[in-house]
Coordinates of C-alpha atoms in Angstrom, one line a residue:
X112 CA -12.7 6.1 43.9
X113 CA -10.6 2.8 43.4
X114 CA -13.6 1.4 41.4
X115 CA -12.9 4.4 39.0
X116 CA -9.1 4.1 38.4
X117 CA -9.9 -0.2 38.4
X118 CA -11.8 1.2 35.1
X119 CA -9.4 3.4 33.8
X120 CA -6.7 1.4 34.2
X121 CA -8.3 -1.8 32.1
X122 CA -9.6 0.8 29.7
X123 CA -6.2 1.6 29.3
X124 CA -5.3 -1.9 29.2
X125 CA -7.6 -3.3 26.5
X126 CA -7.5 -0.3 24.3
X127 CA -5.9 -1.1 20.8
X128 CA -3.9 0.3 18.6
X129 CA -6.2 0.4 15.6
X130 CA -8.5 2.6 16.8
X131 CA -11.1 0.9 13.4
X132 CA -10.5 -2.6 14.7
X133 CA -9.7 -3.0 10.8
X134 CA -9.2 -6.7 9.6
X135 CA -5.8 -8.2 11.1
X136 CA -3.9 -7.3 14.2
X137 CA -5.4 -5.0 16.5
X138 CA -2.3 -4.2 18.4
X139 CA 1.4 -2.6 16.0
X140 CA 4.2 -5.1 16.2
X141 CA 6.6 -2.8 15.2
X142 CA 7.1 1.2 14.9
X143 CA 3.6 3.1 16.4
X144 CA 0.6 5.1 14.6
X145 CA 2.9 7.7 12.8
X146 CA 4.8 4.6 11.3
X147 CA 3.9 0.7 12.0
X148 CA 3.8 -2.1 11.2
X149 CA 0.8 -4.5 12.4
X150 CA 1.4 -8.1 10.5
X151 CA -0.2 -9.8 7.2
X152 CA -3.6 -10.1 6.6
X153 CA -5.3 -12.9 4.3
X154 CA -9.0 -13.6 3.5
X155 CA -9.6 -10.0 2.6
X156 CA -10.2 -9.7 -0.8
X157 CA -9.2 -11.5 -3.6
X158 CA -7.6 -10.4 -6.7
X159 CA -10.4 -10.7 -9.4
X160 CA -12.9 -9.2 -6.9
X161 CA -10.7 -6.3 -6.4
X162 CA -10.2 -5.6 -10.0
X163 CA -14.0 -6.2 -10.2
X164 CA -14.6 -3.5 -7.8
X165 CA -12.3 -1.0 -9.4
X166 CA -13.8 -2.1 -12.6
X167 CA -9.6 -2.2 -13.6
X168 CA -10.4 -4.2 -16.8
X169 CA -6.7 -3.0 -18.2
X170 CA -3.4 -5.1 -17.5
X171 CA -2.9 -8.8 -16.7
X172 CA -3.2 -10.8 -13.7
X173 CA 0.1 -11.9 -12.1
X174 CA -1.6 -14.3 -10.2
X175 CA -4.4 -16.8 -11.2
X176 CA -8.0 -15.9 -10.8
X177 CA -9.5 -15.4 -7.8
X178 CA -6.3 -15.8 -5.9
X179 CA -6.6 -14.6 -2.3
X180 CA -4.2 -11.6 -1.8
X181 CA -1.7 -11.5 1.2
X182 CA -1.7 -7.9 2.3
X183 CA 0.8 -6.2 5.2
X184 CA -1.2 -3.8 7.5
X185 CA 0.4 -0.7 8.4
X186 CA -0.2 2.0 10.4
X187 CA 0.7 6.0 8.6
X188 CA 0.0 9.0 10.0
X189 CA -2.4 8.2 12.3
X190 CA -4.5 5.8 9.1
X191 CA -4.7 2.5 8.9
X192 CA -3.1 1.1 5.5
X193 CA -3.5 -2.1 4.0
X194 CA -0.6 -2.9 1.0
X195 CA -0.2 -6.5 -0.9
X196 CA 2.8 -7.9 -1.0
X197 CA 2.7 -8.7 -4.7
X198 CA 1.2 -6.5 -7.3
X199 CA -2.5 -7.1 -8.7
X200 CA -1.7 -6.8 -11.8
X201 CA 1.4 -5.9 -14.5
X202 CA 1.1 -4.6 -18.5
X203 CA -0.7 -1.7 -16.9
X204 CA -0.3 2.3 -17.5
X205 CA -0.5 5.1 -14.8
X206 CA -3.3 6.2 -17.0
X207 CA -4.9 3.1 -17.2
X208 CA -5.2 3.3 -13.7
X209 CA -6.3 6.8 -13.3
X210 CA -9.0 6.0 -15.7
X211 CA -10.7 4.2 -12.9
X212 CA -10.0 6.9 -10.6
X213 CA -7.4 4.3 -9.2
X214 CA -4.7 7.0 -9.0
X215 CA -5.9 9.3 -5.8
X216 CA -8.8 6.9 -5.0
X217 CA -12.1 5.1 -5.4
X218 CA -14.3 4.6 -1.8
X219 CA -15.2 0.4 -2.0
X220 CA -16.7 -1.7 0.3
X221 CA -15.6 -4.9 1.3
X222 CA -17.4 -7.4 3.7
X223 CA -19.1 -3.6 5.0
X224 CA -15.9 -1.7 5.8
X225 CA -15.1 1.3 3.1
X226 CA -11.5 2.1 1.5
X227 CA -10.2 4.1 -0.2
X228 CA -8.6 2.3 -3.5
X229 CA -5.9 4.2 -4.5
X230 CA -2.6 4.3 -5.7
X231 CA 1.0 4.6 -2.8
X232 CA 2.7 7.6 -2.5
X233 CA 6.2 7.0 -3.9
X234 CA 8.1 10.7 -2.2
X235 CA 7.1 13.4 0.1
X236 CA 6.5 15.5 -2.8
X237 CA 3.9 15.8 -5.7
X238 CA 6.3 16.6 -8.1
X239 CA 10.2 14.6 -7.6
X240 CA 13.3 13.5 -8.4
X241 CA 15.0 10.3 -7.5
X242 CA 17.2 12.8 -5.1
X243 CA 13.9 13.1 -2.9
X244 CA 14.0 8.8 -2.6
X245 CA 15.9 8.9 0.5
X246 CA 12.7 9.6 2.7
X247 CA 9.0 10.5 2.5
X248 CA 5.7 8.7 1.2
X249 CA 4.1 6.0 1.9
X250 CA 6.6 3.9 0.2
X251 CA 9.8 4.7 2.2
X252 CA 7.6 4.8 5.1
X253 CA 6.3 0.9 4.7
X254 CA 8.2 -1.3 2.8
X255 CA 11.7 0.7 3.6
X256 CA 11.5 0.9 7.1
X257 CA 10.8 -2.4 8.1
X258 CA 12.6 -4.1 5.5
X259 CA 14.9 -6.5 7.6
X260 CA 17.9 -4.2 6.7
X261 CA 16.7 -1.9 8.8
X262 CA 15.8 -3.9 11.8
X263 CA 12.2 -4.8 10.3
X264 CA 10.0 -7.8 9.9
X265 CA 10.2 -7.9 5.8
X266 CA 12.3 -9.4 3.4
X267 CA 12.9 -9.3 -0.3
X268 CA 10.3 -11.7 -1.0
X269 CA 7.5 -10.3 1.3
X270 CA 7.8 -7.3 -1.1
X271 CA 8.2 -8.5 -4.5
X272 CA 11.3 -7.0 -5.9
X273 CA 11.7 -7.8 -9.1
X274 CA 9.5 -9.7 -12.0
X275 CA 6.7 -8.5 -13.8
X276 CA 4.8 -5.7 -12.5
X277 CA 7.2 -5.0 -9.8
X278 CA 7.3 -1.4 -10.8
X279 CA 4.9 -0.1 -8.4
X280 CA 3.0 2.7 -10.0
X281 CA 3.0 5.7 -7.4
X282 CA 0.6 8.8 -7.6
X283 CA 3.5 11.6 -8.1
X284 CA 5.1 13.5 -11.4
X285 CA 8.7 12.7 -12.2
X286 CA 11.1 15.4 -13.2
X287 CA 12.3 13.7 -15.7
X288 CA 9.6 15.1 -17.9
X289 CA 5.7 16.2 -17.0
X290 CA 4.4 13.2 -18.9
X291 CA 6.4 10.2 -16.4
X292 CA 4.9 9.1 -13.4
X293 CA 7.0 8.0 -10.6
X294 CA 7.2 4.1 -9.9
X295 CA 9.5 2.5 -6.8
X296 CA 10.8 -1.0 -6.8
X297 CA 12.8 -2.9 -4.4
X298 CA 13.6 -1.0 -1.0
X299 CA 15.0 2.6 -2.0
X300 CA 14.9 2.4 -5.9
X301 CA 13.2 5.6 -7.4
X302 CA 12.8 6.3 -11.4
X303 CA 9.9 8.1 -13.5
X304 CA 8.1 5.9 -16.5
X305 CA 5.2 7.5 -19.3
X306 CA 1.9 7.3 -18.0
X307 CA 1.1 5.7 -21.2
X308 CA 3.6 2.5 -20.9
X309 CA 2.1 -0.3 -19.8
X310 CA 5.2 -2.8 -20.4
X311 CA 5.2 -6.2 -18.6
X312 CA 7.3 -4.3 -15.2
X313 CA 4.6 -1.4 -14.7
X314 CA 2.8 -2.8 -11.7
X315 CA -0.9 -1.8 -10.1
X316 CA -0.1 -2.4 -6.4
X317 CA -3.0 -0.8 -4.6
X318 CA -3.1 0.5 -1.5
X319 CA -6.7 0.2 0.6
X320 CA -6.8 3.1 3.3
X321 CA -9.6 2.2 6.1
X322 CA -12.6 4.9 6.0

């Protein structure tokens, strides 16, 4: 009946592409649900309460107290990903982190919606070299491809590049040795650090995946 495909049709209309309706953008403005890219979301969370909720006691602030974080909403693999644009906090270990079940993740609530707190995903593979950098993870698949030099929306400073913390702690094992954890900075750059060293560049940049 026309009434029928009147329906369909403004189903098909209205429906968005965050199938949660998550905080942010509804609808991708760039790439789709495999890989996108939705916008910036404020108001979230700030960073004292998210340490608070992670009970992340280890490391330093880079940012004053209860600053609000500015996070960029992605789509990956069919999940919704929320990343900030600057770490939480720097002078922080891999096993610091994983100490809180940071590493692979800790289910939170905020404002009643549930993530899982966890660390990004720096390569395709578990265990890797900086050969593997080129593609893969959640890294290369965010930040990478939609920096601006690859027809994207961010720039250097939407993704902190350099400073303290701005070695972003990832979840995988280096091959540089069974006791360094892989860390990312900048666009493409790939190196392994001890899970024990918490110098001022080790960064704890977590990533909130909507439940």
């Amino acid at each position: 009946m026309l009434a029928d495909r009147i329906r369909m049709c403004s189903f098909r209309l209205s429906k968005k592409d965050d199938p949660l309706g998550s905080p942010g953008n509804q609808d991708l403005i760039l790439g789709d649900m495999s890989a996108g890219y939705f916008g910036t979301v404020n108001n979230l969370v700030t960073n004292t309460q998210l340490t608070n909720l992670m009970g992340m006691t280890a490391g330093t602030l880079l940012d004053a107290e209860n600053t609000d974080v500015t996070f960029h909403k992605f789509a990956h693999k069919g999940r919704i990903l929320f990343i900030p644009s600057r770490p939480i906090k720097h002078t922080i270990s891999w096993d610091n982190i994983q100490s809180q079940n940071g590493v692979k993740g800790k289910v939170i609530s905020i404002d009643a919606n549930m993530y899982l707190c966890r660390l990004m995903t720096g390569s395709r593979h578990y265990y890797t070299s900086n050969n593997s950098m080129a593609n893969g993870g959640e890294w290369y698949d965010t930040f990478f491809k939609f920096h601006t030099t690859n027809g994207g929306a961010l720039t250097d400073s939407d993704i902190y590049v350099d400073g303290n913390g701005s070695y972003t702690l990832c979840q995988e094992v280096h091959s540089s040795g069974i006791a360094n954890r892989v860390f990312r900075q900048g666009r493409t750059y790939m190196s392994g650090v001890a899970s024990t060293s918490g110098g001022s560049l080790a960064g704890w940049r977590p990533v909130l995946e909507v439940l």
